[in-house]
Short mmCIF file of C-alpha atoms in Angstrom, two decimals:
data_model
loop_
_atom_site.label_atom_id
_atom_site.label_comp_id
_atom_site.label_asym_id
_atom_site.label_seq_id
_atom_site.Cartn_x
_atom_site.Cartn_y
_atom_site.Cartn_z
CA MET A 1408 30.85 33.86 -80.65
CA LYS A 1409 28.13 31.47 -79.61
CA ILE A 1410 25.53 31.82 -76.95
CA TYR A 1411 23.93 28.94 -75.19
CA ASP A 1412 20.64 29.53 -73.29
CA ILE A 1413 20.71 27.49 -70.30
CA SER A 1414 17.51 28.83 -68.78
CA MET A 1415 14.01 27.35 -68.22
CA ASP A 1416 11.10 28.70 -70.15
CA ILE A 1417 8.61 30.40 -67.63
CA HIS A 1418 5.04 29.71 -68.16
CA GLU A 1419 2.04 28.45 -66.45
CA ASP A 1420 2.56 24.89 -67.12
CA MET A 1421 6.21 24.70 -66.47
CA THR A 1422 7.74 22.15 -64.34
CA VAL A 1423 8.05 23.12 -60.70
CA TYR A 1424 9.64 21.58 -57.61
CA LYS A 1425 7.68 18.48 -56.63
CA ASN A 1426 4.90 19.41 -59.07
CA LYS A 1427 3.32 21.50 -56.37
CA GLU A 1428 0.39 23.50 -57.87
CA GLU A 1429 1.06 26.68 -55.80
CA LYS A 1430 4.60 26.94 -57.15
CA LYS A 1431 3.31 27.32 -60.78
CA PRO A 1432 3.69 30.99 -61.98
CA ARG A 1433 0.42 32.85 -62.81
CA ILE A 1434 0.35 35.37 -65.67
CA THR A 1435 -2.60 37.73 -65.82
CA VAL A 1436 -3.56 39.98 -68.69
CA VAL A 1437 -4.93 43.15 -67.19
CA GLN A 1438 -5.43 44.96 -70.47
CA ASP A 1439 -5.52 43.83 -74.09
CA HIS A 1440 -6.10 45.66 -77.50
CA LYS A 1441 -9.86 45.11 -77.07
CA THR A 1442 -10.00 46.67 -73.73
CA GLY A 1443 -7.48 49.51 -74.25
CA SER A 1444 -4.70 50.92 -76.39
CA SER A 1445 -1.98 48.59 -75.09
CA TYR A 1446 -1.51 45.12 -73.76
CA THR A 1447 -0.27 44.72 -70.36
CA SER A 1448 0.18 41.57 -68.22
CA TYR A 1449 1.39 40.63 -64.76
CA ILE A 1450 3.17 37.56 -63.41
CA THR A 1451 2.99 36.15 -59.95
CA MET A 1452 5.91 33.76 -59.34
CA GLU A 1453 7.89 32.14 -56.52
CA MET A 1454 11.43 33.58 -56.31
CA HIS A 1455 12.58 30.04 -57.08
CA THR A 1456 10.71 29.58 -60.26
CA GLY A 1457 12.76 28.20 -63.21
CA THR A 1458 16.43 29.18 -63.25
CA HIS A 1459 17.27 31.18 -60.24
CA ILE A 1460 19.93 32.15 -57.68
CA ASP A 1461 19.51 31.37 -53.86
CA ALA A 1462 20.77 33.64 -51.17
CA PRO A 1463 21.77 32.64 -47.61
CA LEU A 1464 18.41 33.72 -46.14
CA HIS A 1465 16.66 30.81 -48.08
CA MET A 1466 17.98 28.25 -45.69
CA ILE A 1467 19.64 30.29 -42.86
CA ASP A 1468 17.72 32.21 -40.28
CA GLY A 1469 19.08 35.78 -40.39
CA GLY A 1470 21.02 35.01 -43.50
CA SER A 1471 21.94 37.71 -46.23
CA THR A 1472 19.64 38.48 -49.07
CA MET A 1473 20.56 38.87 -52.62
CA GLU A 1474 22.25 42.26 -52.11
CA LEU A 1475 25.22 40.10 -50.75
CA TYR A 1476 26.42 39.18 -54.24
CA ASP A 1477 28.62 41.48 -56.32
CA LEU A 1478 27.78 41.50 -59.99
CA GLU A 1479 31.18 40.25 -60.70
CA LYS A 1480 30.17 36.75 -59.31
CA PHE A 1481 27.51 36.47 -62.24
CA VAL A 1482 29.67 37.51 -65.20
CA ARG A 1483 32.78 35.58 -65.21
CA LYS A 1484 34.49 32.26 -66.35
CA CYS A 1485 32.93 29.10 -65.33
CA LYS A 1486 33.47 25.34 -65.67
CA VAL A 1487 30.88 22.82 -66.91
CA PHE A 1488 31.50 19.39 -65.52
CA ASP A 1489 29.91 16.39 -67.17
CA PHE A 1490 28.27 14.06 -64.53
CA THR A 1491 25.65 12.65 -66.97
CA ASN A 1492 26.71 9.09 -66.13
CA VAL A 1493 25.78 9.48 -62.39
CA GLU A 1494 22.56 7.89 -61.35
CA ASP A 1495 21.86 9.35 -57.96
CA LYS A 1496 24.01 12.01 -56.32
CA ILE A 1497 27.40 13.87 -56.80
CA THR A 1498 29.79 13.17 -53.95
CA GLU A 1499 33.13 14.36 -52.87
CA GLU A 1500 34.71 11.29 -54.59
CA LEU A 1501 33.15 12.16 -57.96
CA LEU A 1502 34.10 15.79 -57.77
CA GLN A 1503 37.73 14.88 -56.86
CA GLN A 1504 38.05 13.41 -60.43
CA LYS A 1505 37.35 16.75 -61.81
CA ASN A 1506 39.52 19.87 -61.70
CA VAL A 1507 37.86 22.05 -59.18
CA GLU A 1508 39.90 24.99 -58.07
CA LYS A 1509 39.52 27.79 -55.65
CA ASP A 1510 37.28 30.58 -56.84
CA ASP A 1511 35.74 28.45 -59.66
CA PHE A 1512 32.16 28.79 -60.66
CA ILE A 1513 31.18 25.27 -61.55
CA LEU A 1514 27.99 23.97 -63.31
CA LEU A 1515 27.10 20.32 -62.70
CA LYS A 1516 25.56 18.73 -66.03
CA THR A 1517 23.71 15.68 -65.15
CA ARG A 1518 21.00 13.37 -66.60
CA ASN A 1519 18.53 15.75 -65.32
CA SER A 1520 19.13 18.04 -68.29
CA PHE A 1521 17.51 15.29 -70.41
CA VAL A 1522 14.30 15.09 -68.36
CA GLU A 1523 11.50 17.67 -68.74
CA ASP A 1524 9.10 16.60 -66.17
CA PHE A 1525 9.88 16.91 -62.44
CA ASP A 1526 11.92 13.81 -61.39
CA PHE A 1527 11.58 12.93 -57.67
CA GLN A 1528 14.84 11.10 -57.98
CA PHE A 1529 16.84 13.85 -59.47
CA VAL A 1530 20.59 13.81 -59.36
CA TYR A 1531 21.82 16.18 -56.62
CA LEU A 1532 24.75 17.37 -54.78
CA GLU A 1533 25.28 15.23 -51.80
CA LYS A 1534 26.53 16.85 -48.52
CA SER A 1535 30.04 15.30 -48.99
CA GLY A 1536 30.29 17.02 -52.32
CA ALA A 1537 28.99 20.34 -50.89
CA ALA A 1538 31.57 20.15 -48.03
CA TYR A 1539 34.43 19.42 -50.42
CA LEU A 1540 33.54 22.34 -52.73
CA LYS A 1541 33.39 24.59 -49.64
CA ASP A 1542 36.84 23.32 -48.38
CA VAL A 1543 38.22 24.12 -51.95
CA GLY A 1544 36.67 27.50 -51.78
CA ILE A 1545 34.63 27.82 -54.88
CA ALA A 1546 32.63 30.91 -55.76
CA GLY A 1547 29.42 29.29 -56.96
CA VAL A 1548 27.78 26.09 -58.26
CA GLY A 1549 24.98 25.46 -60.55
CA ILE A 1550 22.83 22.40 -61.19
CA ASP A 1551 20.31 21.35 -63.74
CA ALA A 1552 17.67 20.60 -61.15
CA LEU A 1553 15.20 22.76 -59.51
CA GLY A 1554 16.88 21.81 -56.07
CA ILE A 1555 20.63 21.27 -55.45
CA GLU A 1556 19.80 18.66 -52.85
CA ARG A 1557 17.01 16.22 -51.95
CA ASP A 1558 16.38 13.73 -49.11
CA GLN A 1559 18.87 15.49 -46.71
CA ALA A 1560 16.59 16.57 -43.84
CA GLY A 1561 18.92 19.29 -42.46
CA HIS A 1562 19.51 20.89 -45.94
CA GLU A 1563 23.24 20.26 -45.28
CA THR A 1564 24.25 20.92 -48.96
CA HIS A 1565 22.46 24.27 -49.08
CA LYS A 1566 23.72 25.21 -45.62
CA ALA A 1567 27.40 24.33 -46.25
CA LEU A 1568 27.53 26.44 -49.26
CA LEU A 1569 25.31 29.48 -48.21
CA ASN A 1570 27.03 29.93 -44.87
CA GLN A 1571 30.14 30.55 -46.98
CA GLY A 1572 28.46 32.98 -49.38
CA ILE A 1573 28.89 30.44 -52.22
CA ILE A 1574 26.40 31.03 -54.89
CA ILE A 1575 23.76 28.33 -55.62
CA MET A 1576 22.06 28.38 -59.08
CA GLU A 1577 19.25 26.01 -59.61
CA GLY A 1578 17.05 25.17 -62.76
CA LEU A 1579 19.78 25.12 -65.41
CA ARG A 1580 19.18 23.39 -68.69
CA LEU A 1581 22.68 21.86 -69.97
CA LYS A 1582 21.67 19.45 -72.56
CA GLU A 1583 23.41 21.36 -75.47
CA VAL A 1584 26.48 22.21 -73.42
CA THR A 1585 29.70 20.00 -73.33
CA GLU A 1586 32.33 19.85 -70.51
CA GLY A 1587 34.57 22.72 -70.69
CA GLU A 1588 35.14 26.40 -69.84
CA TYR A 1589 32.74 29.14 -70.83
CA ILE A 1590 31.73 32.59 -69.96
CA LEU A 1591 28.80 32.63 -67.67
CA PHE A 1592 26.24 35.61 -67.70
CA ALA A 1593 23.55 35.02 -65.00
CA ALA A 1594 22.84 38.26 -63.34
CA PRO A 1595 19.60 37.87 -61.41
CA LEU A 1596 16.57 40.25 -61.37
CA LYS A 1597 17.61 43.10 -59.07
CA ILE A 1598 14.93 42.44 -56.36
CA ARG A 1599 15.72 44.02 -52.99
CA ASN A 1600 15.81 42.09 -49.70
CA VAL A 1601 14.65 38.65 -50.87
CA GLU A 1602 16.00 35.04 -50.31
CA ALA A 1603 16.42 34.30 -54.13
CA ALA A 1604 15.84 35.66 -57.45
CA PRO A 1605 14.87 34.38 -61.06
CA THR A 1606 17.67 34.82 -63.67
CA ARG A 1607 18.30 34.53 -67.35
CA ALA A 1608 21.43 32.32 -67.41
CA LEU A 1609 23.63 32.25 -70.64
CA LEU A 1610 27.01 30.56 -71.47
CA MET A 1611 29.20 32.05 -74.09
CA GLU A 1612 32.13 30.86 -76.01
CA GLY A 1613 34.33 32.49 -78.77
CA ILE A 1614 35.21 35.44 -76.82
CA PRO A 1615 38.63 35.88 -75.05
CA ILE A 1616 38.18 34.14 -71.92
CA ASP A 1617 41.02 35.70 -70.13
CA SER A 1618 39.32 39.05 -70.35
CA PHE A 1619 37.11 37.74 -67.66
CA LYS A 1620 37.99 36.77 -64.06
CA MET B 936 36.97 44.72 -66.84
CA LYS B 937 34.36 47.02 -65.41
CA ILE B 938 30.56 46.22 -65.05
CA TYR B 939 27.84 49.06 -64.87
CA ASP B 940 24.72 48.07 -63.36
CA ILE B 941 22.16 50.04 -65.27
CA SER B 942 19.02 48.42 -63.76
CA MET B 943 16.56 49.63 -61.30
CA ASP B 944 16.07 48.24 -57.84
CA ILE B 945 12.84 46.25 -57.59
CA HIS B 946 10.88 46.64 -54.23
CA GLU B 947 7.42 47.54 -53.01
CA ASP B 948 8.16 51.25 -52.89
CA MET B 949 10.01 51.74 -56.29
CA THR B 950 9.11 54.29 -58.83
CA VAL B 951 6.47 53.09 -61.37
CA TYR B 952 4.83 54.52 -64.20
CA LYS B 953 2.78 57.69 -63.42
CA ASN B 954 2.92 56.56 -59.63
CA LYS B 955 -0.02 54.17 -60.24
CA GLU B 956 -0.36 52.06 -57.08
CA GLU B 957 -1.48 48.94 -59.00
CA LYS B 958 1.90 49.02 -60.85
CA LYS B 959 4.05 48.53 -57.77
CA PRO B 960 5.44 45.09 -57.29
CA ARG B 961 4.14 42.99 -54.23
CA ILE B 962 6.35 40.73 -52.46
CA THR B 963 4.82 38.09 -50.17
CA VAL B 964 6.75 35.80 -47.72
CA VAL B 965 4.84 32.53 -47.57
CA GLN B 966 7.21 30.82 -45.32
CA ASP B 967 10.05 31.91 -42.98
CA HIS B 968 12.37 30.35 -40.54
CA LYS B 969 9.59 30.60 -37.71
CA THR B 970 7.03 28.77 -39.75
CA GLY B 971 9.23 26.38 -41.63
CA SER B 972 12.75 25.08 -42.49
CA SER B 973 13.20 27.41 -45.34
CA TYR B 974 12.35 31.06 -46.15
CA THR B 975 10.32 31.39 -49.49
CA SER B 976 8.68 34.52 -51.02
CA TYR B 977 6.64 35.43 -54.14
CA ILE B 978 6.51 38.42 -56.21
CA THR B 979 3.77 39.78 -58.35
CA MET B 980 4.81 42.33 -60.87
CA GLU B 981 3.78 43.91 -64.01
CA MET B 982 6.03 42.85 -66.98
CA HIS B 983 6.92 46.56 -67.26
CA THR B 984 8.34 46.86 -63.75
CA GLY B 985 11.64 48.53 -63.46
CA THR B 986 14.09 47.77 -66.33
CA HIS B 987 12.40 45.75 -68.96
CA ILE B 988 11.99 44.93 -72.60
CA ASP B 989 8.96 45.48 -74.66
CA ALA B 990 7.64 43.14 -77.38
CA PRO B 991 5.53 44.17 -80.35
CA LEU B 992 2.34 42.73 -78.77
CA HIS B 993 2.61 45.48 -76.14
CA MET B 994 1.38 48.22 -78.64
CA ILE B 995 0.30 46.22 -81.70
CA ASP B 996 -2.90 44.05 -81.86
CA GLY B 997 -1.68 40.64 -82.83
CA GLY B 998 1.98 41.63 -82.46
CA SER B 999 4.86 39.16 -81.65
CA THR B 1000 5.66 38.17 -78.05
CA MET B 1001 9.09 38.13 -76.43
CA GLU B 1002 9.93 34.75 -78.29
CA LEU B 1003 10.47 37.08 -81.46
CA TYR B 1004 13.93 38.17 -80.14
CA ASP B 1005 17.18 36.26 -80.58
CA LEU B 1006 19.41 36.28 -77.66
CA GLU B 1007 22.18 37.76 -79.84
CA LYS B 1008 20.06 41.04 -79.81
CA PHE B 1009 20.73 41.29 -75.90
CA VAL B 1010 24.30 40.42 -75.84
CA ARG B 1011 26.35 42.78 -78.06
CA LYS B 1012 27.87 46.07 -78.71
CA CYS B 1013 25.94 49.24 -77.94
CA LYS B 1014 26.45 52.93 -78.01
CA VAL B 1015 25.43 55.20 -75.21
CA PHE B 1016 24.59 58.67 -76.32
CA ASP B 1017 24.64 61.59 -73.87
CA PHE B 1018 21.38 63.80 -74.21
CA THR B 1019 21.57 65.15 -70.73
CA ASN B 1020 21.36 68.66 -72.07
CA VAL B 1021 17.91 68.05 -73.49
CA GLU B 1022 14.85 69.41 -71.50
CA ASP B 1023 11.88 67.81 -73.27
CA LYS B 1024 12.37 65.26 -76.02
CA ILE B 1025 14.71 63.61 -78.44
CA THR B 1026 14.08 64.43 -81.98
CA GLU B 1027 15.28 63.43 -85.40
CA GLU B 1028 17.50 66.63 -85.45
CA LEU B 1029 19.14 65.89 -82.21
CA LEU B 1030 19.94 62.14 -83.21
CA GLN B 1031 21.31 63.29 -86.46
CA GLN B 1032 24.17 65.05 -84.33
CA LYS B 1033 25.16 61.60 -83.15
CA ASN B 1034 26.76 58.63 -85.00
CA VAL B 1035 23.80 56.34 -85.38
CA GLU B 1036 24.39 53.50 -87.85
CA LYS B 1037 22.38 50.49 -89.19
CA ASP B 1038 22.21 47.64 -86.57
CA ASP B 1039 23.22 49.76 -83.65
CA PHE B 1040 21.93 49.25 -80.24
CA ILE B 1041 21.64 52.64 -78.73
CA LEU B 1042 21.02 53.85 -75.24
CA LEU B 1043 19.75 57.33 -74.58
CA LYS B 1044 21.15 58.91 -71.43
CA THR B 1045 19.10 61.89 -70.31
CA ARG B 1046 18.39 64.03 -67.32
CA ASN B 1047 16.02 61.25 -66.38
CA SER B 1048 18.89 59.30 -64.88
CA PHE B 1049 19.35 61.95 -62.32
CA VAL B 1050 15.78 61.82 -61.04
CA GLU B 1051 14.55 59.13 -58.78
CA ASP B 1052 10.97 59.92 -58.36
CA PHE B 1053 8.48 59.66 -61.33
CA ASP B 1054 8.81 62.91 -63.58
CA PHE B 1055 5.67 63.51 -65.42
CA GLN B 1056 7.74 65.59 -67.81
CA PHE B 1057 10.36 62.89 -68.45
CA VAL B 1058 12.61 63.27 -71.49
CA TYR B 1059 11.31 60.87 -74.28
CA LEU B 1060 11.94 59.77 -77.76
CA GLU B 1061 9.72 61.89 -79.95
CA LYS B 1062 8.06 60.38 -83.09
CA SER B 1063 10.40 61.94 -85.53
CA GLY B 1064 13.36 60.42 -83.64
CA ALA B 1065 11.87 57.15 -83.74
CA ALA B 1066 11.06 57.34 -87.48
CA TYR B 1067 14.62 58.38 -87.95
CA LEU B 1068 15.90 55.37 -86.04
CA LYS B 1069 13.55 53.01 -87.99
CA ASP B 1070 14.94 54.53 -91.32
CA VAL B 1071 18.60 54.09 -90.19
CA GLY B 1072 17.70 50.55 -89.36
CA ILE B 1073 18.72 50.13 -85.78
CA ALA B 1074 18.44 47.02 -83.80
CA GLY B 1075 17.38 48.42 -80.46
CA VAL B 1076 16.98 51.43 -78.39
CA GLY B 1077 17.03 51.96 -74.60
CA ILE B 1078 16.06 54.87 -72.46
CA ASP B 1079 16.37 55.94 -68.83
CA ALA B 1080 12.65 56.51 -68.39
CA LEU B 1081 9.80 54.04 -67.58
CA GLY B 1082 8.39 54.95 -70.85
CA ILE B 1083 10.11 55.75 -74.24
CA GLU B 1084 7.40 58.20 -75.04
CA ARG B 1085 4.73 60.40 -73.41
CA ASP B 1086 1.92 62.67 -74.66
CA GLN B 1087 1.81 60.97 -78.10
CA ALA B 1088 -1.98 59.82 -78.13
CA GLY B 1089 -1.22 57.26 -80.91
CA HIS B 1090 1.79 55.70 -79.29
CA GLU B 1091 3.75 56.55 -82.47
CA THR B 1092 7.13 56.06 -81.08
CA HIS B 1093 6.43 52.60 -79.83
CA LYS B 1094 4.63 51.61 -82.93
CA ALA B 1095 7.31 52.85 -85.43
CA LEU B 1096 9.98 50.93 -83.57
CA LEU B 1097 7.86 47.68 -82.63
CA ASN B 1098 6.66 47.39 -86.32
CA GLN B 1099 10.19 46.96 -87.42
CA GLY B 1100 11.07 44.51 -84.54
CA ILE B 1101 13.38 47.14 -83.10
CA ILE B 1102 13.94 46.43 -79.38
CA ILE B 1103 12.69 48.92 -76.85
CA MET B 1104 14.28 48.87 -73.41
CA GLU B 1105 12.73 51.08 -70.64
CA GLY B 1106 13.70 51.85 -67.10
CA LEU B 1107 17.56 52.20 -67.50
CA ARG B 1108 19.70 54.04 -65.01
CA LEU B 1109 22.77 55.60 -66.74
CA LYS B 1110 23.91 58.21 -64.33
CA GLU B 1111 27.27 56.55 -63.91
CA VAL B 1112 27.93 55.81 -67.66
CA THR B 1113 29.51 58.28 -70.01
CA GLU B 1114 28.96 58.49 -73.80
CA GLY B 1115 30.72 55.76 -75.63
CA GLU B 1116 30.79 52.15 -76.73
CA TYR B 1117 30.11 49.27 -74.32
CA ILE B 1118 29.06 45.57 -74.28
CA LEU B 1119 25.45 45.31 -73.38
CA PHE B 1120 24.11 42.40 -71.54
CA ALA B 1121 20.35 42.63 -71.05
CA ALA B 1122 18.68 39.11 -71.74
CA PRO B 1123 15.38 39.41 -70.26
CA LEU B 1124 13.58 36.79 -68.13
CA LYS B 1125 12.57 33.84 -70.38
CA ILE B 1126 8.71 34.31 -69.98
CA ARG B 1127 6.76 32.69 -72.81
CA ASN B 1128 3.93 34.29 -74.78
CA VAL B 1129 4.02 37.78 -73.09
CA GLU B 1130 4.30 41.53 -74.37
CA ALA B 1131 7.36 42.39 -72.25
CA ALA B 1132 9.78 41.05 -69.68
CA PRO B 1133 11.84 42.36 -66.88
CA THR B 1134 15.58 42.21 -67.28
CA ARG B 1135 18.77 42.80 -65.42
CA ALA B 1136 20.61 45.14 -67.75
CA LEU B 1137 24.68 45.58 -67.45
CA LEU B 1138 27.10 47.40 -69.42
CA MET B 1139 30.73 46.23 -69.64
CA GLU B 1140 34.00 47.68 -70.54
CA GLY B 1141 37.54 46.27 -70.65
CA ILE B 1142 36.82 43.32 -72.88
CA PRO B 1143 37.49 43.20 -76.43
CA ILE B 1144 34.62 44.75 -78.10
CA ASP B 1145 35.09 43.28 -81.47
CA SER B 1146 34.58 39.91 -80.05
CA PHE B 1147 30.94 40.93 -80.11
CA LYS B 1148 28.65 41.74 -82.96
#
């Protein structure tokens, strides 16, 4: 059994979307061992901090919140696809070269996984790719960028996926993972009535994969 | 395959330790579909909100932070023990009636799982029980209360466990789970350099348990 941690570290100087200062988490120690008998801290974080899951409400007016998703969607087989040779965007044409099947949860490994700072030209899932994944009928898609799309004014990638209840996972770190099939564990924090939630995402190998859906 | 969600819901009116107002999480919507093209919210939460893991620093001056723990400690076999007939506290004597073995991760199911409001008389792990678990050499212990101890002025239960690097998980919900062996998934949020972190804890059955440590 081997576990791959595919999550970002959360801390005050972590990489955030477009380097916006207000998106950095803040950690506040309210009591330590000098001022009390225990050490206690708080965190203030955007729901989209680090590795996280989006719900439809994020991009769709009146869309569902995180309660929409059954836990089974986060504990299951998944496929990692290697797109590290792609410079700009993942299109329908590129996805057609992989074995994408109905109900798959797919993770897109790109050159983003090798960049620590925010890259304004990060590799993204282009709208033709999102439309293709919707037509195939996948269950979820994850990417190693803090956004699944950029430079698409209508957020077409998010909307095509979220309108179908297809899970979007952002902020993955896939440098150590090679293309193949794994078990994904990525159940997000159980925050009620919100448009997204942070998660600790793991991949596992060496356990019988057919025990999982 | 069956998944039990043993985590608390996180929301602004959730149950918090001793009903302290400052311990309730706050969720702030900074943009919605009337004010922008997406919906974005923040959460401010104590690290000990809902279901969470404690690290030694919480109770020990100079203690380790969450980085101490290997992921393998959170993705593994565990044993649920039924102590729902206990009124007050779990002692060494009570634990000796169960099959506690070295390296076990044990979850204590008590009458707390059937109470939603904060119960100032919650069932806890008494210091003799903690000393026993330390002597056996367990890997971790979880309980269905927001604290693993109460009314012990020196925090002896926390300290006995945390001094040995034994994981403490608090805020579990075990009403639906019967005594027995399960696979535990409880990897916490990957927050750097802190004394505790919230987690989404799950139990699973119906997958080959011996694939896991």
